[in-house]
PDB file of C-alpha atoms in Angstrom:
ATOM      1  CA  MET A  11      -1.414  -8.976  29.143  1.00 50.00           C
ATOM      2  CA  GLN A  12       1.186 -10.481  26.777  1.00 52.00           C
ATOM      3  CA  VAL A  13       0.474 -13.960  28.148  1.00 50.00           C
ATOM      4  CA  ARG A  14      -3.167 -13.544  27.201  1.00 50.00           C
ATOM      5  CA  LEU A  15      -2.176 -12.279  23.767  1.00 50.00           C
ATOM      6  CA  VAL A  16       0.035 -15.307  23.065  1.00 49.00           C
ATOM      7  CA  CYS A  17      -2.632 -17.691  24.384  1.00 46.00           C
ATOM      8  CA  LEU A  18      -5.248 -15.938  22.253  1.00 45.00           C
ATOM      9  CA  LEU A  19      -2.982 -16.189  19.199  1.00 50.00           C
ATOM     10  CA  PHE A  20      -2.509 -19.938  19.561  1.00 52.00           C
ATOM     11  CA  ALA A  21      -6.182 -20.499  20.387  1.00 46.00           C
ATOM     12  CA  SER A  22      -7.217 -18.592  17.260  1.00 52.00           C
ATOM     13  CA  LEU A  23      -4.750 -20.619  15.171  1.00 52.00           C
ATOM     14  CA  VAL A  24      -6.198 -23.898  16.472  1.00 50.00           C
ATOM     15  CA  VAL A  25      -9.805 -22.758  15.958  1.00 47.00           C
ATOM     16  CA  THR A  26      -9.041 -21.499  12.439  1.00 51.00           C
ATOM     17  CA  ILE A  27      -7.378 -24.739  11.429  1.00 50.00           C
ATOM     18  CA  ALA A  28     -10.092 -26.890  13.016  1.00 49.00           C
ATOM     19  CA  SER A  29     -12.899 -24.916  11.380  1.00 47.00           C
ATOM     20  CA  VAL A  30     -11.317 -25.033   7.940  1.00 47.00           C
ATOM     21  CA  THR A  31     -10.159 -28.648   8.024  1.00 48.00           C
ATOM     22  CA  GLY A  32     -13.098 -30.181   9.855  1.00 48.00           C
ATOM     23  CA  CYS A  33     -13.001 -33.533  11.618  1.00 47.00           C
ATOM     24  CA  GLY A  34     -12.914 -35.915   8.689  1.00 46.00           C
ATOM     25  CA  GLY A  35     -10.108 -36.866   6.362  1.00 50.00           C
ATOM     26  CA  SER A  36      -9.554 -35.090   3.099  1.00 52.00           C
ATOM     27  CA  SER A  37      -8.917 -36.555  -0.323  1.00 67.00           C
ATOM     28  CA  MET A  38      -7.605 -33.212  -1.639  1.00 79.00           C
ATOM     29  CA  LYS A  39      -4.015 -33.082  -2.837  1.00 90.00           C
ATOM     30  CA  SER A  40      -1.736 -31.129  -0.515  1.00 93.00           C
ATOM     31  CA  TYR A  41       1.352 -29.204  -1.643  1.00 96.00           C
ATOM     32  CA  ASN A  42       4.315 -28.099   0.435  1.00 97.00           C
ATOM     33  CA  VAL A  43       5.261 -24.441   0.585  1.00 97.00           C
ATOM     34  CA  SER A  44       8.574 -23.161   1.886  1.00 97.00           C
ATOM     35  CA  GLY A  45      10.231 -19.784   1.845  1.00 98.00           C
ATOM     36  CA  ASP A  46      11.450 -16.757   3.721  1.00 98.00           C
ATOM     37  CA  VAL A  47       9.614 -14.262   5.905  1.00 98.00           C
ATOM     38  CA  THR A  48      11.260 -10.916   6.549  1.00 98.00           C
ATOM     39  CA  PHE A  49      10.144  -8.090   8.804  1.00 97.00           C
ATOM     40  CA  ASP A  50      11.286  -4.671   7.647  1.00 94.00           C
ATOM     41  CA  GLY A  51      13.856  -6.392   5.418  1.00 95.00           C
ATOM     42  CA  ALA A  52      15.409  -8.637   8.112  1.00 97.00           C
ATOM     43  CA  PRO A  53      14.635 -12.345   8.766  1.00 98.00           C
ATOM     44  CA  LEU A  54      11.679 -12.751  11.144  1.00 98.00           C
ATOM     45  CA  PRO A  55      13.131 -14.387  14.310  1.00 97.00           C
ATOM     46  CA  ARG A  56      10.060 -16.475  15.209  1.00 96.00           C
ATOM     47  CA  GLY A  57       6.449 -16.656  14.116  1.00 96.00           C
ATOM     48  CA  THR A  58       3.656 -18.542  12.442  1.00 96.00           C
ATOM     49  CA  ILE A  59       2.243 -18.437   8.938  1.00 98.00           C
ATOM     50  CA  GLN A  60      -1.232 -19.615   7.928  1.00 98.00           C
ATOM     51  CA  PHE A  61      -2.495 -20.230   4.398  1.00 97.00           C
ATOM     52  CA  LEU A  62      -6.298 -19.935   4.253  1.00 98.00           C
ATOM     53  CA  PRO A  63      -7.975 -20.866   0.926  1.00 98.00           C
ATOM     54  CA  ASP A  64      -9.750 -17.756  -0.408  1.00 98.00           C
ATOM     55  CA  ALA A  65     -13.396 -18.760  -0.813  1.00 97.00           C
ATOM     56  CA  THR A  66     -14.219 -15.353  -2.345  1.00 97.00           C
ATOM     57  CA  LYS A  67     -12.042 -16.408  -5.300  1.00 97.00           C
ATOM     58  CA  GLY A  68     -13.512 -19.918  -5.516  1.00 96.00           C
ATOM     59  CA  ASN A  69     -10.822 -21.750  -3.548  1.00 97.00           C
ATOM     60  CA  LYS A  70     -11.655 -24.233  -0.809  1.00 95.00           C
ATOM     61  CA  GLY A  71      -9.967 -26.907   1.238  1.00 95.00           C
ATOM     62  CA  PRO A  72      -7.984 -27.283   4.429  1.00 95.00           C
ATOM     63  CA  ALA A  73      -5.739 -24.511   5.699  1.00 96.00           C
ATOM     64  CA  GLY A  74      -1.977 -24.847   5.550  1.00 96.00           C
ATOM     65  CA  PHE A  75       0.403 -23.588   8.215  1.00 97.00           C
ATOM     66  CA  ALA A  76       4.014 -23.590   9.373  1.00 97.00           C
ATOM     67  CA  ASN A  77       6.300 -22.198  12.042  1.00 96.00           C
ATOM     68  CA  VAL A  78       8.735 -19.448  11.103  1.00 97.00           C
ATOM     69  CA  VAL A  79      12.235 -19.875  12.573  1.00 96.00           C
ATOM     70  CA  ASP A  80      15.049 -17.460  11.756  1.00 97.00           C
ATOM     71  CA  GLY A  81      13.139 -16.178   8.740  1.00 98.00           C
ATOM     72  CA  LYS A  82      12.463 -19.614   7.216  1.00 98.00           C
ATOM     73  CA  PHE A  83       9.292 -21.707   7.014  1.00 98.00           C
ATOM     74  CA  ASP A  84       8.433 -25.062   5.464  1.00 97.00           C
ATOM     75  CA  THR A  85       5.004 -26.680   5.673  1.00 96.00           C
ATOM     76  CA  LYS A  86       6.646 -30.070   5.156  1.00 95.00           C
ATOM     77  CA  THR A  87       8.772 -29.937   8.329  1.00 89.00           C
ATOM     78  CA  SER A  88       6.714 -27.832  10.735  1.00 83.00           C
ATOM     79  CA  GLY A  89       3.120 -27.676   9.634  1.00 86.00           C
ATOM     80  CA  LYS A  90       0.631 -28.711   6.981  1.00 93.00           C
ATOM     81  CA  GLY A  91       0.658 -28.198   3.213  1.00 93.00           C
ATOM     82  CA  THR A  92      -1.757 -26.149   1.115  1.00 95.00           C
ATOM     83  CA  VAL A  93      -4.290 -26.941  -1.609  1.00 95.00           C
ATOM     84  CA  GLY A  94      -2.841 -24.389  -4.040  1.00 92.00           C
ATOM     85  CA  GLY A  95      -4.742 -21.533  -5.674  1.00 96.00           C
ATOM     86  CA  PRO A  96      -5.738 -18.166  -4.176  1.00 98.00           C
ATOM     87  CA  HIS A  97      -5.070 -17.875  -0.438  1.00 98.00           C
ATOM     88  CA  LYS A  98      -5.310 -15.339   2.342  1.00 98.00           C
ATOM     89  CA  VAL A  99      -2.042 -15.454   4.272  1.00 98.00           C
ATOM     90  CA  VAL A 100      -1.784 -14.537   7.968  1.00 98.00           C
ATOM     91  CA  ILE A 101       1.653 -14.001   9.511  1.00 98.00           C
ATOM     92  CA  SER A 102       2.330 -13.475  13.230  1.00 96.00           C
ATOM     93  CA  GLY A 103       5.790 -12.334  14.319  1.00 96.00           C
ATOM     94  CA  PHE A 104       7.796 -12.520  17.542  1.00 95.00           C
ATOM     95  CA  ASP A 105      11.313 -11.509  18.606  1.00 94.00           C
ATOM     96  CA  GLY A 106      12.371 -15.080  19.512  1.00 92.00           C
ATOM     97  CA  LYS A 107      13.516 -14.120  23.012  1.00 90.00           C
ATOM     98  CA  ALA A 108      11.602 -16.784  24.916  1.00 83.00           C
ATOM     99  CA  ASP A 109      10.671 -16.159  28.536  1.00 78.00           C
ATOM    100  CA  PRO A 110       9.143 -19.376  29.931  1.00 75.00           C
ATOM    101  CA  SER A 111       8.491 -17.690  33.283  1.00 75.00           C
ATOM    102  CA  ALA A 112       6.190 -15.233  31.505  1.00 70.00           C
ATOM    103  CA  GLU A 113       4.820 -17.943  29.188  1.00 73.00           C
ATOM    104  CA  LEU A 114       6.232 -16.123  26.159  1.00 72.00           C
ATOM    105  CA  LEU A 115       7.474 -19.180  24.293  1.00 81.00           C
ATOM    106  CA  LEU A 116       8.051 -17.328  21.020  1.00 85.00           C
ATOM    107  CA  GLY A 117       9.158 -14.109  22.692  1.00 89.00           C
ATOM    108  CA  ASN A 118       7.546 -10.694  22.558  1.00 90.00           C
ATOM    109  CA  GLN A 119       5.142  -9.919  19.751  1.00 92.00           C
ATOM    110  CA  LEU A 120       6.669  -7.703  17.041  1.00 94.00           C
ATOM    111  CA  PHE A 121       3.417  -7.002  15.177  1.00 94.00           C
ATOM    112  CA  GLY A 122      -0.226  -8.047  15.128  1.00 88.00           C
ATOM    113  CA  ASP A 123      -1.516 -10.481  12.512  1.00 95.00           C
ATOM    114  CA  TYR A 124      -0.278  -9.284   9.133  1.00 97.00           C
ATOM    115  CA  ARG A 125      -2.581 -10.278   6.289  1.00 97.00           C
ATOM    116  CA  THR A 126      -1.832 -10.519   2.597  1.00 97.00           C
ATOM    117  CA  ASP A 127      -2.872 -12.537  -0.462  1.00 97.00           C
ATOM    118  CA  ALA A 128      -0.957 -15.176  -2.414  1.00 97.00           C
ATOM    119  CA  ASP A 129      -1.785 -17.315  -5.431  1.00 96.00           C
ATOM    120  CA  LEU A 130      -0.068 -20.617  -4.632  1.00 96.00           C
ATOM    121  CA  PRO A 131       0.828 -23.146  -7.345  1.00 94.00           C
ATOM    122  CA  MET A 132      -0.785 -26.580  -7.590  1.00 94.00           C
ATOM    123  CA  GLU A 133       2.624 -28.092  -6.832  1.00 96.00           C
ATOM    124  CA  ASP A 134       5.317 -27.878  -4.184  1.00 97.00           C
ATOM    125  CA  GLY A 135       6.884 -24.444  -4.315  1.00 95.00           C
ATOM    126  CA  THR A 136       8.576 -21.475  -2.722  1.00 96.00           C
ATOM    127  CA  GLN A 137       6.880 -18.272  -1.601  1.00 97.00           C
ATOM    128  CA  ASN A 138       8.565 -15.344   0.153  1.00 98.00           C
ATOM    129  CA  PHE A 139       6.888 -12.655   2.257  1.00 98.00           C
ATOM    130  CA  ASP A 140       8.074  -9.283   3.552  1.00 97.00           C
ATOM    131  CA  VAL A 141       6.141  -7.802   6.458  1.00 97.00           C
ATOM    132  CA  PRO A 142       6.597  -4.011   6.366  1.00 95.00           C
ATOM    133  CA  LYS A 143       7.591  -1.979   9.427  1.00 92.00           C
ATOM    134  CA  SER A 144       4.139  -0.331   9.207  1.00 90.00           C
ATOM    135  CA  ALA A 145       2.639  -3.628  10.441  1.00 86.00           C
ATOM    136  CA  THR A 146       3.550  -2.506  13.990  1.00 80.00           C
ATOM    137  CA  ALA A 147       1.136   0.436  13.737  1.00 63.00           C
ATOM    138  CA  GLY A 148      -1.849  -1.491  15.102  1.00 53.00           C
ATOM    139  CA  PRO A 149      -3.164  -4.814  16.351  1.00 52.00           C
ATOM    140  CA  GLN A 150      -4.065  -5.926  12.823  1.00 41.00           C
ATOM    141  CA  ARG A 151      -2.780  -4.701   9.487  1.00 37.00           C
ATOM    142  CA  SER A 152      -4.360  -5.790   6.269  1.00 35.00           C
ATOM    143  CA  ASN A 153      -3.953  -5.095   2.588  1.00 37.00           C
ATOM    144  CA  TYR A 154      -7.315  -6.622   1.759  1.00 38.00           C
ATOM    145  CA  SER A 155     -10.828  -6.303   3.135  1.00 36.00           C
ATOM    146  CA  GLU A 156     -12.320  -9.222   4.972  1.00 39.00           C
ATOM    147  CA  PRO A 157     -15.825 -10.324   3.974  1.00 38.00           C
TER     148      PRO A 157
END
C-alpha cells in the first residue's frame, strides 16, 4: 500500500510539472526560492515542495519545485525556480528512513499533501513553511479551497 502511495506521489508530481510547464521552452524569468520546512516545529526529514502559480489570482507560468532534506530546500540545487507572484504550495513529508526493499526511498509518509498559499517575490528569495501536526489528520489537508 505504501509503495503505491509513494509511486502515486511521484507520478502526480511529474504530471503536475509536465502539465504546467508544457513541452516547449519558456522565456519567463525564473527565480530561486530557498528556505526551511518544519513539521510540528521540527525540521522535516525528507520531502518535496511544489510551487504552482495561482491562476485564480492572475499568475501563470511553469511550476517550481525542490526536494526537502533535513528541513532545507533550494530550487537552485534540487529543483526548478518559480515565476514569482501568488502561488499554491504543496508540501509532501516523509520520515527519511529509506527502505529500498519496500521501495520507500524517502521513508514512510508523515502526512498527506499539505497545501498553503504564498506570495513569492519577483527575485531570488527565502520562504519558510511550518506544516502543523494537524496535517496528519487526513490524506489531504488544505487551508484554501481548490477551484
